[in-house]
Coordinates of C-alpha atoms and ligand atoms in Angstrom, one line a residue:
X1 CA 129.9 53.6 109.0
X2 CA 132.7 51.3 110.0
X3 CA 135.6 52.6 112.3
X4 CA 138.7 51.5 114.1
X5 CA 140.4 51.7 117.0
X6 CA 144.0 52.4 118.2
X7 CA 144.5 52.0 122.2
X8 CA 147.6 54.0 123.3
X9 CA 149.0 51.6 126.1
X10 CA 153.0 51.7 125.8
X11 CA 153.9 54.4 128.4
X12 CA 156.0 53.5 131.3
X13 CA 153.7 54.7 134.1
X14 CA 156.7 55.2 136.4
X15 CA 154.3 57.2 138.7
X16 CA 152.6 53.7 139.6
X17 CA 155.8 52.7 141.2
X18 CA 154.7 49.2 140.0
X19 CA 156.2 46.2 138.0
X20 CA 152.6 45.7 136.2
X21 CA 152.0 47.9 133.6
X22 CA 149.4 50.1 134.8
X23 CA 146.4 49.1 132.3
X24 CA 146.7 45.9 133.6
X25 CA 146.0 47.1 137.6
X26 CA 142.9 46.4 139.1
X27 CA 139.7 48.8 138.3
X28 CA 136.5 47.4 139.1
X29 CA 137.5 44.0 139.6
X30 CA 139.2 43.8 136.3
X31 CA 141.9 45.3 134.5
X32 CA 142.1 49.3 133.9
X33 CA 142.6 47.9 130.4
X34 CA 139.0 45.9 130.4
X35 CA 137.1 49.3 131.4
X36 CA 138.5 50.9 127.8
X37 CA 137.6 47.9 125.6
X38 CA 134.0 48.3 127.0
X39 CA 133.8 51.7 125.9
X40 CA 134.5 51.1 122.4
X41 CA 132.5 48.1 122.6
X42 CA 129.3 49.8 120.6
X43 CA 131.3 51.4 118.4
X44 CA 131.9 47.6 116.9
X45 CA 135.5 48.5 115.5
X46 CA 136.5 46.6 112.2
X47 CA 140.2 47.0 113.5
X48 CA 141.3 47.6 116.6
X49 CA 145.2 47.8 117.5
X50 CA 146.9 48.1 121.0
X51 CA 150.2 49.6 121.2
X52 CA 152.3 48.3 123.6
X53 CA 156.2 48.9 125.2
X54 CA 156.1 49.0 129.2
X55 CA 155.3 45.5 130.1
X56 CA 154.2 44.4 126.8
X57 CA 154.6 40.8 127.2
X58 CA 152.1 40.7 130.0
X59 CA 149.7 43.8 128.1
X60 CA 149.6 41.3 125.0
X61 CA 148.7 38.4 126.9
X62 CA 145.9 40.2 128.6
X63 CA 144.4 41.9 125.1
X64 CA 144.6 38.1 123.6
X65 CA 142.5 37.0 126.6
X66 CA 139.9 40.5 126.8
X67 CA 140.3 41.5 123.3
X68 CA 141.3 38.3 121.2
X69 CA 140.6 40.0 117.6
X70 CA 143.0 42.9 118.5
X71 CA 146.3 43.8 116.9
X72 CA 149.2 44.2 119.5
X73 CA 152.2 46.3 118.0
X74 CA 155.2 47.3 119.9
X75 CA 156.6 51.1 120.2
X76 CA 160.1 50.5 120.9
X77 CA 161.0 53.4 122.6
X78 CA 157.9 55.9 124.0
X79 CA 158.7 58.6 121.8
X80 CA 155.7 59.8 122.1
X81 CA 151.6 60.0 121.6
X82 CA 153.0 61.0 117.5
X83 CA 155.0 58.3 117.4
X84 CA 152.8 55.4 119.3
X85 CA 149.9 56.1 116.8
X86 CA 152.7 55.9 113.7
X87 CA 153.2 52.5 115.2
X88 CA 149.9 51.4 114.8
X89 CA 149.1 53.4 111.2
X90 CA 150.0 50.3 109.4
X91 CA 148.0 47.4 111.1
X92 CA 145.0 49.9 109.7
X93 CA 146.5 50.0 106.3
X94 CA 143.3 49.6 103.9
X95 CA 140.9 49.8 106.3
X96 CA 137.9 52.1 105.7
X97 CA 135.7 54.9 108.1
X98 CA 137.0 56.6 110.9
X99 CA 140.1 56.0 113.5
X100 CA 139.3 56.2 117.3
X101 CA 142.4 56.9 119.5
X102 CA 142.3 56.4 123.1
X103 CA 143.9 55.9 126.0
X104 CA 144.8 52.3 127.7
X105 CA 144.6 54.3 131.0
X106 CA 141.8 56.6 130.4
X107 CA 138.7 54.5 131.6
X108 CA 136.0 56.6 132.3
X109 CA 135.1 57.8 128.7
X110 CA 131.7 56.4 127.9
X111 CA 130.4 55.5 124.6
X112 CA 127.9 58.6 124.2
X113 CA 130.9 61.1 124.1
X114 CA 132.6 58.5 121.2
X115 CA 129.5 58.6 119.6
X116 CA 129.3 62.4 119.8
X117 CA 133.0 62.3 118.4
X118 CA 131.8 60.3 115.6
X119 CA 128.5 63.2 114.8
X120 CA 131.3 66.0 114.7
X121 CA 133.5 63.7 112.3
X122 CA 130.8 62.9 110.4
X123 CA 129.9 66.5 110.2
X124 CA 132.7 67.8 108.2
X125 CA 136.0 67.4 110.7
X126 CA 138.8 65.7 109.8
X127 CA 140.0 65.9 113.2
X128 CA 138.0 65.7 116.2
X129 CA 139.5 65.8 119.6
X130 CA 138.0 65.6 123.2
X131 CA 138.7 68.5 125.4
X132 CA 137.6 68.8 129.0
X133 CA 137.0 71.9 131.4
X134 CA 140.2 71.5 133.9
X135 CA 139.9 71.9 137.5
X136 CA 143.8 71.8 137.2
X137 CA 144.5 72.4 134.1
X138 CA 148.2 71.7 135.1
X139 CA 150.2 70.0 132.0
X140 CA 147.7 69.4 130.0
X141 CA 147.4 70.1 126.6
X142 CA 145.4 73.8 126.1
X143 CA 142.5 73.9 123.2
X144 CA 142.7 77.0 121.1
X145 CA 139.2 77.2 120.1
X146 CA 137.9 80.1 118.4
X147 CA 134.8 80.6 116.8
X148 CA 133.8 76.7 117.4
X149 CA 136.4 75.6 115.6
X150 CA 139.4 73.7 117.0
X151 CA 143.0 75.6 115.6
X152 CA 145.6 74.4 118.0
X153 CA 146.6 72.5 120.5
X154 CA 149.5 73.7 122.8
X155 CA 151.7 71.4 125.2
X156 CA 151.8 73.0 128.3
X157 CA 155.7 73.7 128.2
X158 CA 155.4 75.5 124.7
X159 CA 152.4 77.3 125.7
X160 CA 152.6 81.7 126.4
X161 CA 151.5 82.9 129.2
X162 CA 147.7 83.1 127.5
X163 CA 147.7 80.3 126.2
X164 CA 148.6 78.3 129.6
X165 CA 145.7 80.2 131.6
X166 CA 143.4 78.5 129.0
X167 CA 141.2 76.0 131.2
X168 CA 139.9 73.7 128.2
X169 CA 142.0 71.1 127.6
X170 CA 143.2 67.8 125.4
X171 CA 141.8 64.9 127.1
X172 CA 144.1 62.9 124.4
X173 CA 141.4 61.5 122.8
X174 CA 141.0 61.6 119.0
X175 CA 138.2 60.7 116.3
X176 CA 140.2 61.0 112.8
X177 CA 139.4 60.4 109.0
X178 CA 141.9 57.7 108.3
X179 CA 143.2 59.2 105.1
X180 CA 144.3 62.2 107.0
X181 CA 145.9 60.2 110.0
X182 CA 147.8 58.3 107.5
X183 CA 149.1 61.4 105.5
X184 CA 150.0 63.4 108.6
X185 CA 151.2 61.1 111.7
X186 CA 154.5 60.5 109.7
X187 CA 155.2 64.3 108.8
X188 CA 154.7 65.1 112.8
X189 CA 158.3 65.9 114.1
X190 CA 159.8 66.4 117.4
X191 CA 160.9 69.6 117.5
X192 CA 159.6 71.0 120.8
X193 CA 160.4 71.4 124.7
X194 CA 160.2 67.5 125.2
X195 CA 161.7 66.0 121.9
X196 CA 158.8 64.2 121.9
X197 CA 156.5 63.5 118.6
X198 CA 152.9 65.4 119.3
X199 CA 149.8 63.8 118.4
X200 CA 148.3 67.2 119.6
X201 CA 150.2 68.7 116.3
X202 CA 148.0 67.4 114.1
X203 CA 145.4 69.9 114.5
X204 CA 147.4 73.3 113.3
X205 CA 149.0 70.2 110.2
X206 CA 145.4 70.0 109.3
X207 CA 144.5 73.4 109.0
X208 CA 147.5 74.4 107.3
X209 CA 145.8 71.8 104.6
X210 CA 142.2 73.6 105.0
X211 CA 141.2 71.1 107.0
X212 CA 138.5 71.3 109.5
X213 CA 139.1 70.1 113.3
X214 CA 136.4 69.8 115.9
X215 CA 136.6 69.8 119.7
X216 CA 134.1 67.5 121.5
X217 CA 133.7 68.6 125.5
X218 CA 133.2 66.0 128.4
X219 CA 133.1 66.2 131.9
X220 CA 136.0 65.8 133.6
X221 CA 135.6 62.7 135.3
X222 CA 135.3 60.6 131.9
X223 CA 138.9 62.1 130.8
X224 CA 140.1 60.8 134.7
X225 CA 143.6 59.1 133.8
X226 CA 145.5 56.3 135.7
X227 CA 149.1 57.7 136.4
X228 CA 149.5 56.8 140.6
X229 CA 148.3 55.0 143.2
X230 CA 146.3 57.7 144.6
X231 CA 144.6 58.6 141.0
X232 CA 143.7 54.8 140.9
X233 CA 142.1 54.7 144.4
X234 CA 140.4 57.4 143.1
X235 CA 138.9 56.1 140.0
X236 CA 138.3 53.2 142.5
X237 CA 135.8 55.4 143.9
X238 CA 134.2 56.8 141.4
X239 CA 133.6 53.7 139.6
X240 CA 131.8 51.8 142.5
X241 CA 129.9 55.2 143.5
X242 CA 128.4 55.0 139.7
X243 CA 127.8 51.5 139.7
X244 CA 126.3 51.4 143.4
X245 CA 123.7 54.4 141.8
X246 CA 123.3 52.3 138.9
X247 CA 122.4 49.0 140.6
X248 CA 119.9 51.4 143.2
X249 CA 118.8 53.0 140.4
X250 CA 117.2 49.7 138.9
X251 CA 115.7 48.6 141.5
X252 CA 118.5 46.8 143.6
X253 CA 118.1 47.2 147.3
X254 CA 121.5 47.9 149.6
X255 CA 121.3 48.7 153.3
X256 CA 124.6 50.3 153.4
X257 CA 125.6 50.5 149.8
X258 CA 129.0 52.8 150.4
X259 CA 130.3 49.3 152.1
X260 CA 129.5 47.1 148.6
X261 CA 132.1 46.7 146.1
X262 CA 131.2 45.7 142.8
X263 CA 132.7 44.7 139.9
X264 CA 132.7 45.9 135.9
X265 CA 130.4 43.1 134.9
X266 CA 128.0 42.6 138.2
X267 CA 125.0 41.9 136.9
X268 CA 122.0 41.8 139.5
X269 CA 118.4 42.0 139.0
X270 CA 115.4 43.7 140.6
X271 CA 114.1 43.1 144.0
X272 CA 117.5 41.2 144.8
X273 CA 118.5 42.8 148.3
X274 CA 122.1 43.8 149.5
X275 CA 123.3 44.0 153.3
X276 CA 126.5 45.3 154.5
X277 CA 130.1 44.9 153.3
X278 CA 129.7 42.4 150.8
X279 CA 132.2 42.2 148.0
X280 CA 131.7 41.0 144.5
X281 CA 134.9 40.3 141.6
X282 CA 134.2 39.8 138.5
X283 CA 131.8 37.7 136.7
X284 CA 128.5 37.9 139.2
X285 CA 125.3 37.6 137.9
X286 CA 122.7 37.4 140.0
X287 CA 118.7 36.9 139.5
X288 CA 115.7 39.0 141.0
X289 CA 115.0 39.0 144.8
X290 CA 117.7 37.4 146.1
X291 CA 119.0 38.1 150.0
X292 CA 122.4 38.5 149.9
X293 CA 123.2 39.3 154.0
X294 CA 126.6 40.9 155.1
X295 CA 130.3 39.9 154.7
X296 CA 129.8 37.7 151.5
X297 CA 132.4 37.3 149.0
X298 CA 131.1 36.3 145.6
X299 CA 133.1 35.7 142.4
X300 CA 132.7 34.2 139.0
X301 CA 129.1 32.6 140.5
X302 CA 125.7 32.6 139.3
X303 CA 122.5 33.1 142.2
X304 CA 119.2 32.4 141.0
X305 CA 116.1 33.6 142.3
X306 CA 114.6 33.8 145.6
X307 CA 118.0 32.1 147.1
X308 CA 119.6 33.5 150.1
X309 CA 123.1 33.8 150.9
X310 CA 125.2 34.5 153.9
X311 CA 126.0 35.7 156.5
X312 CA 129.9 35.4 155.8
X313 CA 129.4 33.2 153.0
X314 CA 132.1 32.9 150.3
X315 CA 130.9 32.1 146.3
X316 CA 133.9 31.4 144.0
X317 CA 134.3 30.8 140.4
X318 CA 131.9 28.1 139.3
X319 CA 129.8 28.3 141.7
X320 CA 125.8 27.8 140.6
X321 CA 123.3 28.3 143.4
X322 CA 119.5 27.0 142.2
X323 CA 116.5 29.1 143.1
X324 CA 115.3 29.4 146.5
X325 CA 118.6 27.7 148.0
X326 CA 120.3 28.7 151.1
X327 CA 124.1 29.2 151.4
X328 CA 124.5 30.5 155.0
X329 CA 127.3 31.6 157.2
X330 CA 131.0 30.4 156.9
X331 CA 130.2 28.1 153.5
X332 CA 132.3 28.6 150.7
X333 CA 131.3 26.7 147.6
X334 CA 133.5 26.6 144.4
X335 CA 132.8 24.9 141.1
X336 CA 129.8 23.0 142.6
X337 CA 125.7 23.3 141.5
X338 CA 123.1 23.9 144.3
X339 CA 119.7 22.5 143.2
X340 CA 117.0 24.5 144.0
X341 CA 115.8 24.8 147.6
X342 CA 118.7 23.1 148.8
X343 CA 120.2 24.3 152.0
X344 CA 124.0 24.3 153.1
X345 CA 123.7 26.4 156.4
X346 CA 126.8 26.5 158.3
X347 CA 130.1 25.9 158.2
X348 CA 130.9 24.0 155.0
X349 CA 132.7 23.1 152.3
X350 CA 131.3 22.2 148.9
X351 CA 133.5 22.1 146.2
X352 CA 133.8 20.3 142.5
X353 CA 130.3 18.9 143.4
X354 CA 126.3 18.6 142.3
X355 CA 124.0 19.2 144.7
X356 CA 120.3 17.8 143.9
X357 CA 117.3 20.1 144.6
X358 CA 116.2 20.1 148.0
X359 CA 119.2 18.7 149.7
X360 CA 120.4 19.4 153.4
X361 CA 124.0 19.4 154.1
X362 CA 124.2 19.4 157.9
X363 CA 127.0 22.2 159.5
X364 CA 130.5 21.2 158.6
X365 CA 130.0 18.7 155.8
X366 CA 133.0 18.9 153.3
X367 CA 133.5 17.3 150.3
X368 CA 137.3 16.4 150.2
X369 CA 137.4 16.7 146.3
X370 CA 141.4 17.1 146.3
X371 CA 144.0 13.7 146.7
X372 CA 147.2 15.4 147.1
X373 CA 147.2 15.8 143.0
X374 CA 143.6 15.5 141.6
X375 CA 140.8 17.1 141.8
X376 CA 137.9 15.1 142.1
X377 CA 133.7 15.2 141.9
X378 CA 131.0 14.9 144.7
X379 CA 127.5 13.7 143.7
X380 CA 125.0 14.5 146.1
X381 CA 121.2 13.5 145.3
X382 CA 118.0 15.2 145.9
X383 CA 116.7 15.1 148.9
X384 CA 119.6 14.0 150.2
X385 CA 120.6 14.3 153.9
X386 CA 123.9 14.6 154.9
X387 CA 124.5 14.5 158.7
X388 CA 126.8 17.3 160.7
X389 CA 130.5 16.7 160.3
X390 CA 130.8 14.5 157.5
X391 CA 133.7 13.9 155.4
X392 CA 132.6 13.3 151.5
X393 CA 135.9 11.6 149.9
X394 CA 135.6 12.3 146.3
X395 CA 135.0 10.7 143.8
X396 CA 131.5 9.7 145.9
X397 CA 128.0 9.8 145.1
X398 CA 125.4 10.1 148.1
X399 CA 122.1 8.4 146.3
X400 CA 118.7 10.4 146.1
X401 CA 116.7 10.1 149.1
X402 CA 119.7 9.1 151.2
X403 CA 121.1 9.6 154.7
X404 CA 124.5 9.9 155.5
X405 CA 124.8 9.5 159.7
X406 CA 127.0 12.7 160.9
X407 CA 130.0 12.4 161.6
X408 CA 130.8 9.7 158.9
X409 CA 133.5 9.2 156.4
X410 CA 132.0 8.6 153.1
X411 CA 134.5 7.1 150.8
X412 CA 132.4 4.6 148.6
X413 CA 129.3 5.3 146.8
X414 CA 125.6 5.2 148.5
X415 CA 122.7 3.8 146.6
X416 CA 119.4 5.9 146.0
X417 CA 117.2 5.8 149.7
X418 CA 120.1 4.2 152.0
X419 CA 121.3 5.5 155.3
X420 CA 125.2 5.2 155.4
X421 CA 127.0 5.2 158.5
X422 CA 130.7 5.3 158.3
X423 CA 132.0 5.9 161.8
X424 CA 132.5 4.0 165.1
X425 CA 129.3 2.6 167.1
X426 CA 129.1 4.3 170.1
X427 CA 129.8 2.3 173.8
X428 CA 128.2 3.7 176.8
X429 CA 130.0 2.4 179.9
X430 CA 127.4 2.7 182.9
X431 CA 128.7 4.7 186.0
X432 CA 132.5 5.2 185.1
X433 CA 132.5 8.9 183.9
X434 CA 131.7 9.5 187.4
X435 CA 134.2 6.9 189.0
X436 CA 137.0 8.6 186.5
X437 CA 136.5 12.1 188.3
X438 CA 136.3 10.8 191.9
X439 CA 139.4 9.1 191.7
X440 CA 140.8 11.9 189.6
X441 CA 139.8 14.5 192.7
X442 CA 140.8 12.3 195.0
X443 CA 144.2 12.1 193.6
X444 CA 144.6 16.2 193.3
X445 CA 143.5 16.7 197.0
X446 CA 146.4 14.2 198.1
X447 CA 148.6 15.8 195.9
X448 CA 147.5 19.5 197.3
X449 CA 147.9 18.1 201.4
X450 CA 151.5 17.2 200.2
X451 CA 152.0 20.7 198.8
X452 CA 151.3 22.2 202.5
Ligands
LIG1 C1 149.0 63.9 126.3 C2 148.7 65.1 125.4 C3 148.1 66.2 126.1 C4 146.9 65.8 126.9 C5 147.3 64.6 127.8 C6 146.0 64.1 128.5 C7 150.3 64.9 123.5 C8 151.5 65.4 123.0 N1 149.9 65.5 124.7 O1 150.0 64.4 127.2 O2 147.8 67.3 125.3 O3 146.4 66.9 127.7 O4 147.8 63.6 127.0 O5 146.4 63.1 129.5 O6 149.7 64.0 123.0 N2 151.8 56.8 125.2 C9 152.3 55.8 124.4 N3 153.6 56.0 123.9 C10 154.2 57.1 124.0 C11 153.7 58.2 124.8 C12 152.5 58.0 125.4 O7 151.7 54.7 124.3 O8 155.3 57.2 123.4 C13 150.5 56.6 125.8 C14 150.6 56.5 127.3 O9 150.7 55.1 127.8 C15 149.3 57.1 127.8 C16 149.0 58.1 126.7 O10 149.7 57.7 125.6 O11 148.3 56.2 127.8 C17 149.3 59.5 127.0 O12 150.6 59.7 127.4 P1 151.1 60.7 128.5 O13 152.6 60.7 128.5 O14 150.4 60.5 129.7 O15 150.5 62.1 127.9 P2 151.3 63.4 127.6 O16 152.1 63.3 126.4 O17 151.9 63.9 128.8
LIG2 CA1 148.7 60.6 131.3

């Protein structure tokens, strides 16, 4: 059974006290936004439309780059959850099975509650929203449930006494039969204590038809909503607390694992182990027993098996380390392959460059890949040696087998097997370090007798 999706994502968010609209603020690495596309990923909608106002230049621009098949349609003024679906009704026009509506800053919700949404649709509801038990139930909408069956919802301001000491309330979300959205959203009026249009006012519209509507219940923390600063430190939290169980749960070994962030889409395997206060953004994937000390920063890199990396090492986007390599402490490597069991220990950087397997960058090499304007590429050989403090002017290729003498400035190619010495020859002058300081001395007392 095919379905679609509308993604409410137009509301102003003032609480944020941001310029960026607040699906587009950091969860996880990536976008609030990102987290609710993943959800509905199973659910492989035919259609799926994001309605946009606050911000929706920069929204659109980041659904063409997370969701590129979506539908973007503006709600000119946020009228309301009514009125933002109305928005989207004809982008679905023709197509067939069930409408999802969620959230844009609702992140938690995980694809087994949409798929239990789906069962109660599929059961006979033509409605089916998500209701929660609320610590607070605060402004929520309050479920009138009786006998199983969903009969009202009730905005907090237009609810009686009763009605607002009901716990069980709207989470927002809906699963609809997409003739019924189509015939109702337009009929929903505004009418009530805000002068809003009510999605919520669909349920007593469709049982005034005869029409069965269904309440799904989830635990709170899935219906968690991004409306502050604080409530987005706090879904902070909970996400990396889930993932850091997950990643534990699978056989991933952390020391301290309430000091490692992780991202959305870390992926790490088995038997890979985690020290201290490392941080990963987004697209990580790393292979089976890896070592990964403390105080690494990895993003958009790939870590193969068996390498090790850190202390204080920084991976950025590109970055490809082979099996068995070592990246150690204060390296940062960035669009570059590490062969396997190459080593680049200390204090480096490695950058736009190929390293062959079983290479040895000595502490401080850097490969200068950037002119002022350009970009350029480093080619380093396997079994290359490059010496301590060497300068690798790009574009240069150190041969296989070669030696670079440390301290050197490479700025021409060296062959396959050469050693390549690109600095000044050392002169020793016998005796005069220590005919330097005696005069020196000598000079300071005289100066010091003059003094007193
Ligand atoms: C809505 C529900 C309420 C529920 C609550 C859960 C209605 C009338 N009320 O409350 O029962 O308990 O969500 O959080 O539906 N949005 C738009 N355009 C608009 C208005 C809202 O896109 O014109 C989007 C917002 O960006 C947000 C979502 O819809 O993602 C919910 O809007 P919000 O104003 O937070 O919900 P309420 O109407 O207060
Ligand atoms: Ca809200």
């Amino acid at each position: 059974m095919s379905s679609s999706v509308i993604i409410l994502a137009a509301g102003i968010g003032s609480r944020m006290k941001s310029d960026m609209p607040k699906v587009l603020h950091p969860l996880g690495g990536v976008p609030v936004l990102a987290h609710v596309l993943a959800s509905i990923a199973e659910l492989e909608a035919e259609r799926l439309v994001v309605v946009t106002g606050h911000g929706a230049e920069r929204v659109e621009k980041a659904v063409a780059e997370l969701a590129p098949a979506a539908t973007c349609v503006r709600q000119g003024e946020p009228l309301g959850t009514g009125h933002a679906v109305a928005q989207a009704l004809p982008a679905l026009e023709g197509a067939e099975g069930d409408v999802f509506i969620l959230y844009g800053d609702t992140p938690f919700i995980t694809p087994e509650t949409l798929e239990r949404m789906r069962a109660a649709r599929q059961a006979g509801a033509a409605l089916v929203f998500l209701g929660f038990e609320a610590a607070d139930p605060g402004t929520y909408g309050r479920m009138i449930v009786r006998d199983g069956a969903l009969e009202a919802i009730v905005e907090a301001r237009e609810a009686t006494p009763e009605q607002a000491a009901i716990s069980l309330c709207n989470s927002g979300l809906v699963c609809a039969e997409a003739a019924t959205l189509h015939r109702l959203v337009p009929r929903i009026g505004n009418d009530n204590a805000k002068g809003e249009f009510y999605l919520t006012d669909l349920v007593a519209m469709a049982r005034a038809e005869g029409l069965a509507c269904a309440m799904v219940e989830c635990p709170e923390a899935e219906t968690l909503g991004i409306n502050s600063r604080a409530d987005l430190a706090a879904a902070e939290a909970a996400f990396q607390s889930r993932r850091r169980a997950e990643l534990l749960e699978a056989g991933v070994g952390m020391t301290a694992p309430e000091t490692v962030f992780l991202a959305l889409d870390t992926a790490i395997g088995p038997d890979t182990t985690i020290g201290p206060n490392v941080v990963f953004g987004p697209g990580v994937t790393v292979e089976n027993g890896v070592t990964i000390l403390p105080f690494c920063h990895l993003e958009g890199c790939h870590i193969s098996e068996g390498a090790r990396i850190g202390p204080f090492a920084r991976l950025r986007p590109g970055a490809e380390i082979g099996e068995d390599a070592r990246i150690g402490n204060y390296v940062e490597v960035k669009e570059a392959q590490i062969g396997r069991g190459a080593k680049v220990n200390h204090l480096s950087y490695v950058g736009d460059a190929s390293v062959g397997e079983a290479a040895n960058l000595g502490a401080g090499t850097i490969t200068c890949n950037y002119d002022g304007v350009m970009k350029h590429c480093t080619e380093i050989g396997e079994r290359a040696f490059i010496g301590s403090n060497s300068a690798l002017v790009a574009p240069v290729r150190v041969g296989d087998e070669a030696l670079v003498g440390s301290g050197s400035v490479i700025t021409e190619d060296v062959p396959d097997g050469a050693l390549a010495l690109a600095r000044d020859r050392q002169v020793n002058k016998p005796g005069l370090a220590r005919r330097l300081m005696n005069r020196l001395r000598a000079q300071k007392r005289a100066r010091d007798r003059g003094k007193g």
